[in-house]
């Protein structure tokens, strides 16, 4: 069962962190506060996050430097970062943010509904990826069970393959609907690319699962 996604809020001003929590009621996810870049990096050592809302202007380590550290770590490099800024930034400022790994910029004061809409896309993609990892883990169990059966050991329950197929079909249907929604609404390119990557992984998982069906040829397919 997939748990709630965690969203990291990074801002040195308590009132700004409080304002960011306006997204809690609509998304019903877990919000984690950090009042500095250093505190954010510490939180990222132990928890997985669906998206990071990161203030640009902070004393000490600013948003750009914090983002650079996040993108250098293998564990955190793929977490989407939305920069929050009160500056009327020009093209150079914007380019620096995207170069640091941001997927979007939101100006303060922000519209809570716009913020919720943008964050919800990345939360949904994160949840789909969690479901995909769960299906992949079950598939590995099935593959291991097949190997034991070939060696004359105990077989896995016959119903596991059917359960895997049903669960995967549900994720495939949700991923297809999400991709269509993103395409229709012309959402951020980063979100569209992430959804496409998720669909490719689902296709690989389906091929591997189909290879386990009785009478299927080609042996055990790999899931990338």
PDB file of C-alpha atoms in Angstrom:
ATOM      1  CA  UNK A   1       0.000   0.000   0.000  1.00  0.00           C
ATOM      2  CA  UNK A   2       1.497   3.331  -1.115  1.00  0.00           C
ATOM      3  CA  UNK A   3       1.905   5.818   1.718  1.00  0.00           C
ATOM      4  CA  UNK A   4       1.334   9.552   1.429  1.00  0.00           C
ATOM      5  CA  UNK A   5       3.924  11.450  -0.562  1.00  0.00           C
ATOM      6  CA  UNK A   6       6.238  13.870   1.221  1.00  0.00           C
ATOM      7  CA  UNK A   7       6.685  17.440  -0.010  1.00  0.00           C
ATOM      8  CA  UNK A   8       9.717  19.432   1.184  1.00  0.00           C
ATOM      9  CA  UNK A   9       9.113  23.138   1.880  1.00  0.00           C
ATOM     10  CA  UNK A  10      12.291  25.218   2.154  1.00  0.00           C
ATOM     11  CA  UNK A  11      12.160  28.873   3.258  1.00  0.00           C
ATOM     12  CA  UNK A  12      13.997  30.840   5.946  1.00  0.00           C
ATOM     13  CA  UNK A  13      10.885  32.837   6.909  1.00  0.00           C
ATOM     14  CA  UNK A  14       8.294  31.052   9.127  1.00  0.00           C
ATOM     15  CA  UNK A  15       5.407  33.080   7.675  1.00  0.00           C
ATOM     16  CA  UNK A  16       6.321  31.904   4.171  1.00  0.00           C
ATOM     17  CA  UNK A  17       6.409  28.280   5.308  1.00  0.00           C
ATOM     18  CA  UNK A  18       2.978  28.771   6.845  1.00  0.00           C
ATOM     19  CA  UNK A  19       1.663  30.176   3.563  1.00  0.00           C
ATOM     20  CA  UNK A  20       3.080  27.200   1.668  1.00  0.00           C
ATOM     21  CA  UNK A  21       1.077  24.859   3.870  1.00  0.00           C
ATOM     22  CA  UNK A  22      -2.016  26.121   2.057  1.00  0.00           C
ATOM     23  CA  UNK A  23      -1.461  23.197  -0.328  1.00  0.00           C
ATOM     24  CA  UNK A  24      -2.017  20.652   2.470  1.00  0.00           C
ATOM     25  CA  UNK A  25      -5.833  20.581   2.446  1.00  0.00           C
ATOM     26  CA  UNK A  26      -6.153  20.056  -1.311  1.00  0.00           C
ATOM     27  CA  UNK A  27      -3.396  17.456  -1.697  1.00  0.00           C
ATOM     28  CA  UNK A  28      -3.661  15.579   1.627  1.00  0.00           C
ATOM     29  CA  UNK A  29       0.052  14.748   1.601  1.00  0.00           C
ATOM     30  CA  UNK A  30       2.818  15.034   4.210  1.00  0.00           C
ATOM     31  CA  UNK A  31       4.591  18.407   4.357  1.00  0.00           C
ATOM     32  CA  UNK A  32       8.116  18.669   5.769  1.00  0.00           C
ATOM     33  CA  UNK A  33       9.538  22.074   6.703  1.00  0.00           C
ATOM     34  CA  UNK A  34      13.143  23.233   6.374  1.00  0.00           C
ATOM     35  CA  UNK A  35      14.272  26.759   7.297  1.00  0.00           C
ATOM     36  CA  UNK A  36      17.614  26.655   5.450  1.00  0.00           C
ATOM     37  CA  UNK A  37      19.435  24.920   2.630  1.00  0.00           C
ATOM     38  CA  UNK A  38      21.503  22.958   5.128  1.00  0.00           C
ATOM     39  CA  UNK A  39      18.378  21.742   6.924  1.00  0.00           C
ATOM     40  CA  UNK A  40      16.838  20.725   3.611  1.00  0.00           C
ATOM     41  CA  UNK A  41      19.880  18.663   2.625  1.00  0.00           C
ATOM     42  CA  UNK A  42      19.774  16.933   6.003  1.00  0.00           C
ATOM     43  CA  UNK A  43      16.105  15.997   5.517  1.00  0.00           C
ATOM     44  CA  UNK A  44      16.905  14.608   2.067  1.00  0.00           C
ATOM     45  CA  UNK A  45      19.407  12.173   3.579  1.00  0.00           C
ATOM     46  CA  UNK A  46      16.711  10.064   5.200  1.00  0.00           C
ATOM     47  CA  UNK A  47      13.365  10.735   3.473  1.00  0.00           C
ATOM     48  CA  UNK A  48      12.071  10.426  -0.090  1.00  0.00           C
ATOM     49  CA  UNK A  49      10.172  13.403  -1.500  1.00  0.00           C
ATOM     50  CA  UNK A  50       7.798  13.834  -4.428  1.00  0.00           C
ATOM     51  CA  UNK A  51       8.707  17.490  -5.007  1.00  0.00           C
ATOM     52  CA  UNK A  52      10.677  20.321  -3.370  1.00  0.00           C
ATOM     53  CA  UNK A  53       9.420  23.914  -3.040  1.00  0.00           C
ATOM     54  CA  UNK A  54      12.604  25.930  -2.643  1.00  0.00           C
ATOM     55  CA  UNK A  55      12.999  29.624  -1.819  1.00  0.00           C
ATOM     56  CA  UNK A  56      15.648  31.350  -3.938  1.00  0.00           C
ATOM     57  CA  UNK A  57      16.750  34.024  -1.456  1.00  0.00           C
ATOM     58  CA  UNK A  58      17.997  32.573   1.834  1.00  0.00           C
ATOM     59  CA  UNK A  59      20.899  33.619   4.084  1.00  0.00           C
ATOM     60  CA  UNK A  60      23.950  31.400   3.884  1.00  0.00           C
ATOM     61  CA  UNK A  61      23.237  28.702   1.319  1.00  0.00           C
ATOM     62  CA  UNK A  62      20.739  30.187  -1.140  1.00  0.00           C
ATOM     63  CA  UNK A  63      18.265  28.278  -3.310  1.00  0.00           C
ATOM     64  CA  UNK A  64      20.598  27.982  -6.291  1.00  0.00           C
ATOM     65  CA  UNK A  65      23.402  26.458  -4.212  1.00  0.00           C
ATOM     66  CA  UNK A  66      20.967  24.144  -2.389  1.00  0.00           C
ATOM     67  CA  UNK A  67      19.564  22.916  -5.712  1.00  0.00           C
ATOM     68  CA  UNK A  68      23.075  22.270  -7.022  1.00  0.00           C
ATOM     69  CA  UNK A  69      23.821  20.045  -4.002  1.00  0.00           C
ATOM     70  CA  UNK A  70      20.517  18.192  -4.465  1.00  0.00           C
ATOM     71  CA  UNK A  71      21.235  17.496  -8.134  1.00  0.00           C
ATOM     72  CA  UNK A  72      24.757  16.221  -7.366  1.00  0.00           C
ATOM     73  CA  UNK A  73      23.437  13.471  -5.090  1.00  0.00           C
ATOM     74  CA  UNK A  74      22.385  10.260  -6.802  1.00  0.00           C
ATOM     75  CA  UNK A  75      19.596   9.702  -4.267  1.00  0.00           C
ATOM     76  CA  UNK A  76      17.971  13.099  -4.857  1.00  0.00           C
ATOM     77  CA  UNK A  77      18.957  14.215  -8.360  1.00  0.00           C
ATOM     78  CA  UNK A  78      15.602  13.283  -9.923  1.00  0.00           C
ATOM     79  CA  UNK A  79      13.366  15.058  -7.378  1.00  0.00           C
ATOM     80  CA  UNK A  80      11.533  17.954  -9.108  1.00  0.00           C
ATOM     81  CA  UNK A  81      12.383  21.406  -7.704  1.00  0.00           C
ATOM     82  CA  UNK A  82      10.012  24.385  -7.941  1.00  0.00           C
ATOM     83  CA  UNK A  83      11.763  27.669  -7.156  1.00  0.00           C
ATOM     84  CA  UNK A  84       9.896  30.362  -5.219  1.00  0.00           C
ATOM     85  CA  UNK A  85      11.104  33.931  -5.631  1.00  0.00           C
ATOM     86  CA  UNK A  86       9.990  37.443  -4.644  1.00  0.00           C
ATOM     87  CA  UNK A  87      12.416  38.997  -7.131  1.00  0.00           C
ATOM     88  CA  UNK A  88      11.335  40.449 -10.453  1.00  0.00           C
ATOM     89  CA  UNK A  89      13.911  38.298 -12.160  1.00  0.00           C
ATOM     90  CA  UNK A  90      15.191  38.825 -15.666  1.00  0.00           C
ATOM     91  CA  UNK A  91      16.198  36.194 -18.252  1.00  0.00           C
ATOM     92  CA  UNK A  92      19.633  35.646 -16.673  1.00  0.00           C
ATOM     93  CA  UNK A  93      18.131  34.982 -13.246  1.00  0.00           C
ATOM     94  CA  UNK A  94      15.599  32.568 -14.734  1.00  0.00           C
ATOM     95  CA  UNK A  95      18.273  30.751 -16.744  1.00  0.00           C
ATOM     96  CA  UNK A  96      20.364  30.306 -13.605  1.00  0.00           C
ATOM     97  CA  UNK A  97      17.416  28.657 -11.884  1.00  0.00           C
ATOM     98  CA  UNK A  98      16.722  26.213 -14.697  1.00  0.00           C
ATOM     99  CA  UNK A  99      20.449  25.488 -15.012  1.00  0.00           C
ATOM    100  CA  UNK A 100      20.456  24.584 -11.308  1.00  0.00           C
ATOM    101  CA  UNK A 101      17.778  21.967 -11.991  1.00  0.00           C
ATOM    102  CA  UNK A 102      14.467  23.740 -11.377  1.00  0.00           C
ATOM    103  CA  UNK A 103      11.405  22.514 -13.263  1.00  0.00           C
ATOM    104  CA  UNK A 104       9.454  25.728 -12.649  1.00  0.00           C
ATOM    105  CA  UNK A 105       9.464  29.223 -11.126  1.00  0.00           C
ATOM    106  CA  UNK A 106       6.650  30.669  -9.014  1.00  0.00           C
ATOM    107  CA  UNK A 107       6.668  34.315  -7.954  1.00  0.00           C
ATOM    108  CA  UNK A 108       5.673  35.508  -4.496  1.00  0.00           C
ATOM    109  CA  UNK A 109       3.012  36.255  -3.494  1.00  0.00           C
ATOM    110  CA  UNK A 110       1.762  33.089  -5.194  1.00  0.00           C
ATOM    111  CA  UNK A 111      -1.731  31.920  -6.049  1.00  0.00           C
ATOM    112  CA  UNK A 112      -2.425  28.871  -3.804  1.00  0.00           C
ATOM    113  CA  UNK A 113      -4.548  27.227  -6.518  1.00  0.00           C
ATOM    114  CA  UNK A 114      -1.770  27.527  -9.100  1.00  0.00           C
ATOM    115  CA  UNK A 115       0.747  26.133  -6.631  1.00  0.00           C
ATOM    116  CA  UNK A 116      -1.527  23.181  -5.756  1.00  0.00           C
ATOM    117  CA  UNK A 117      -2.089  22.393  -9.440  1.00  0.00           C
ATOM    118  CA  UNK A 118       1.628  22.337 -10.221  1.00  0.00           C
ATOM    119  CA  UNK A 119       2.569  20.323  -7.139  1.00  0.00           C
ATOM    120  CA  UNK A 120      -0.259  17.818  -7.649  1.00  0.00           C
ATOM    121  CA  UNK A 121       1.178  16.788 -11.032  1.00  0.00           C
ATOM    122  CA  UNK A 122       4.494  15.776  -9.494  1.00  0.00           C
ATOM    123  CA  UNK A 123       2.823  14.107  -6.512  1.00  0.00           C
ATOM    124  CA  UNK A 124       0.736  11.971  -8.862  1.00  0.00           C
ATOM    125  CA  UNK A 125       3.788  11.004 -10.918  1.00  0.00           C
ATOM    126  CA  UNK A 126       5.627  10.094  -7.712  1.00  0.00           C
ATOM    127  CA  UNK A 127       2.757   7.878  -6.548  1.00  0.00           C
ATOM    128  CA  UNK A 128       2.650   6.100  -9.912  1.00  0.00           C
ATOM    129  CA  UNK A 129       6.385   5.430  -9.699  1.00  0.00           C
ATOM    130  CA  UNK A 130       5.922   3.981  -6.202  1.00  0.00           C
ATOM    131  CA  UNK A 131       3.242   1.639  -7.562  1.00  0.00           C
ATOM    132  CA  UNK A 132       5.528   0.655 -10.412  1.00  0.00           C
ATOM    133  CA  UNK A 133       8.329  -0.238  -8.000  1.00  0.00           C
ATOM    134  CA  UNK A 134       5.876  -2.372  -6.033  1.00  0.00           C
ATOM    135  CA  UNK A 135       4.860  -4.261  -9.178  1.00  0.00           C
ATOM    136  CA  UNK A 136       8.509  -4.741 -10.118  1.00  0.00           C
ATOM    137  CA  UNK A 137       9.253  -6.194  -6.674  1.00  0.00           C
ATOM    138  CA  UNK A 138       6.359  -8.671  -7.013  1.00  0.00           C
ATOM    139  CA  UNK A 139       7.583  -9.594 -10.482  1.00  0.00           C
ATOM    140  CA  UNK A 140      11.050 -10.335  -9.134  1.00  0.00           C
ATOM    141  CA  UNK A 141       9.474 -12.651  -6.549  1.00  0.00           C
ATOM    142  CA  UNK A 142       7.655 -14.453  -9.353  1.00  0.00           C
ATOM    143  CA  UNK A 143      10.856 -14.777 -11.379  1.00  0.00           C
ATOM    144  CA  UNK A 144      12.676 -16.185  -8.360  1.00  0.00           C
ATOM    145  CA  UNK A 145       9.798 -18.604  -7.782  1.00  0.00           C
ATOM    146  CA  UNK A 146      10.013 -19.820 -11.367  1.00  0.00           C
ATOM    147  CA  UNK A 147      13.718 -20.427 -10.941  1.00  0.00           C
ATOM    148  CA  UNK A 148      13.110 -22.497  -7.818  1.00  0.00           C
ATOM    149  CA  UNK A 149      10.410 -24.483  -9.569  1.00  0.00           C
ATOM    150  CA  UNK A 150      12.781 -25.309 -12.413  1.00  0.00           C
ATOM    151  CA  UNK A 151      15.268 -26.568  -9.830  1.00  0.00           C
ATOM    152  CA  UNK A 152      12.638 -28.903  -8.359  1.00  0.00           C
ATOM    153  CA  UNK A 153      11.855 -26.759  -5.327  1.00  0.00           C
ATOM    154  CA  UNK A 154       8.511 -25.403  -4.110  1.00  0.00           C
ATOM    155  CA  UNK A 155       6.491 -23.421  -6.636  1.00  0.00           C
ATOM    156  CA  UNK A 156       5.060 -19.962  -6.058  1.00  0.00           C
ATOM    157  CA  UNK A 157       1.238 -19.751  -5.723  1.00  0.00           C
ATOM    158  CA  UNK A 158      -0.446 -19.998  -9.122  1.00  0.00           C
ATOM    159  CA  UNK A 159      -2.580 -16.959  -8.399  1.00  0.00           C
ATOM    160  CA  UNK A 160       0.388 -14.598  -8.007  1.00  0.00           C
ATOM    161  CA  UNK A 161       0.852 -14.128 -11.750  1.00  0.00           C
ATOM    162  CA  UNK A 162      -2.821 -13.218 -12.216  1.00  0.00           C
ATOM    163  CA  UNK A 163      -2.652 -10.788  -9.289  1.00  0.00           C
ATOM    164  CA  UNK A 164       0.454  -9.154 -10.749  1.00  0.00           C
ATOM    165  CA  UNK A 165      -1.229  -8.752 -14.128  1.00  0.00           C
ATOM    166  CA  UNK A 166      -4.335  -7.181 -12.576  1.00  0.00           C
ATOM    167  CA  UNK A 167      -2.311  -4.739 -10.472  1.00  0.00           C
ATOM    168  CA  UNK A 168      -0.168  -3.758 -13.436  1.00  0.00           C
ATOM    169  CA  UNK A 169      -3.268  -3.203 -15.599  1.00  0.00           C
ATOM    170  CA  UNK A 170      -4.627  -0.766 -12.999  1.00  0.00           C
ATOM    171  CA  UNK A 171      -1.356   1.209 -12.959  1.00  0.00           C
ATOM    172  CA  UNK A 172      -1.224   1.196 -16.778  1.00  0.00           C
ATOM    173  CA  UNK A 173      -4.740   2.621 -16.962  1.00  0.00           C
ATOM    174  CA  UNK A 174      -3.933   5.385 -14.463  1.00  0.00           C
ATOM    175  CA  UNK A 175      -0.646   6.259 -16.196  1.00  0.00           C
ATOM    176  CA  UNK A 176      -2.392   6.474 -19.588  1.00  0.00           C
ATOM    177  CA  UNK A 177      -5.053   8.802 -18.163  1.00  0.00           C
ATOM    178  CA  UNK A 178      -2.393  10.983 -16.520  1.00  0.00           C
ATOM    179  CA  UNK A 179      -0.368  11.258 -19.741  1.00  0.00           C
ATOM    180  CA  UNK A 180      -3.488  12.257 -21.667  1.00  0.00           C
ATOM    181  CA  UNK A 181      -4.344  14.878 -19.046  1.00  0.00           C
ATOM    182  CA  UNK A 182      -0.826  16.331 -19.178  1.00  0.00           C
ATOM    183  CA  UNK A 183      -0.914  16.436 -22.982  1.00  0.00           C
ATOM    184  CA  UNK A 184      -4.338  18.088 -23.105  1.00  0.00           C
ATOM    185  CA  UNK A 185      -3.397  20.753 -20.586  1.00  0.00           C
ATOM    186  CA  UNK A 186       0.077  21.457 -22.056  1.00  0.00           C
ATOM    187  CA  UNK A 187       1.648  21.101 -18.615  1.00  0.00           C
ATOM    188  CA  UNK A 188       5.344  21.639 -17.848  1.00  0.00           C
ATOM    189  CA  UNK A 189       7.657  19.794 -20.232  1.00  0.00           C
ATOM    190  CA  UNK A 190       9.430  18.160 -17.280  1.00  0.00           C
ATOM    191  CA  UNK A 191       6.185  16.591 -16.059  1.00  0.00           C
ATOM    192  CA  UNK A 192       5.311  15.339 -19.557  1.00  0.00           C
ATOM    193  CA  UNK A 193       8.784  13.806 -19.934  1.00  0.00           C
ATOM    194  CA  UNK A 194       8.501  12.113 -16.525  1.00  0.00           C
ATOM    195  CA  UNK A 195       5.123  10.649 -17.466  1.00  0.00           C
ATOM    196  CA  UNK A 196       6.555   9.316 -20.735  1.00  0.00           C
ATOM    197  CA  UNK A 197       9.416   7.715 -18.828  1.00  0.00           C
ATOM    198  CA  UNK A 198       6.914   6.064 -16.484  1.00  0.00           C
ATOM    199  CA  UNK A 199       4.964   4.651 -19.441  1.00  0.00           C
ATOM    200  CA  UNK A 200       8.159   3.183 -20.931  1.00  0.00           C
ATOM    201  CA  UNK A 201       8.892   1.433 -17.640  1.00  0.00           C
ATOM    202  CA  UNK A 202       5.367   0.070 -17.531  1.00  0.00           C
ATOM    203  CA  UNK A 203       5.771  -1.281 -21.068  1.00  0.00           C
ATOM    204  CA  UNK A 204       8.954  -3.108 -20.067  1.00  0.00           C
ATOM    205  CA  UNK A 205       7.269  -4.534 -16.995  1.00  0.00           C
ATOM    206  CA  UNK A 206       4.297  -5.743 -19.045  1.00  0.00           C
ATOM    207  CA  UNK A 207       6.618  -7.493 -21.512  1.00  0.00           C
ATOM    208  CA  UNK A 208       8.422  -9.223 -18.663  1.00  0.00           C
ATOM    209  CA  UNK A 209       5.113 -10.315 -17.162  1.00  0.00           C
ATOM    210  CA  UNK A 210       3.803 -11.595 -20.500  1.00  0.00           C
ATOM    211  CA  UNK A 211       6.947 -13.700 -20.844  1.00  0.00           C
ATOM    212  CA  UNK A 212       5.955 -15.596 -17.703  1.00  0.00           C
ATOM    213  CA  UNK A 213       2.600 -16.684 -19.131  1.00  0.00           C
ATOM    214  CA  UNK A 214       2.338 -20.408 -19.864  1.00  0.00           C
ATOM    215  CA  UNK A 215       3.454 -21.117 -23.405  1.00  0.00           C
ATOM    216  CA  UNK A 216       5.183 -17.748 -23.803  1.00  0.00           C
ATOM    217  CA  UNK A 217       8.467 -17.826 -25.728  1.00  0.00           C
ATOM    218  CA  UNK A 218      11.572 -15.792 -25.133  1.00  0.00           C
ATOM    219  CA  UNK A 219      12.180 -16.703 -21.495  1.00  0.00           C
ATOM    220  CA  UNK A 220      12.404 -14.140 -18.748  1.00  0.00           C
ATOM    221  CA  UNK A 221      12.331 -10.554 -20.015  1.00  0.00           C
ATOM    222  CA  UNK A 222      14.330  -7.834 -18.308  1.00  0.00           C
ATOM    223  CA  UNK A 223      12.706  -4.766 -16.743  1.00  0.00           C
ATOM    224  CA  UNK A 224      14.795  -1.624 -17.203  1.00  0.00           C
TER     225      UNK A 224
END
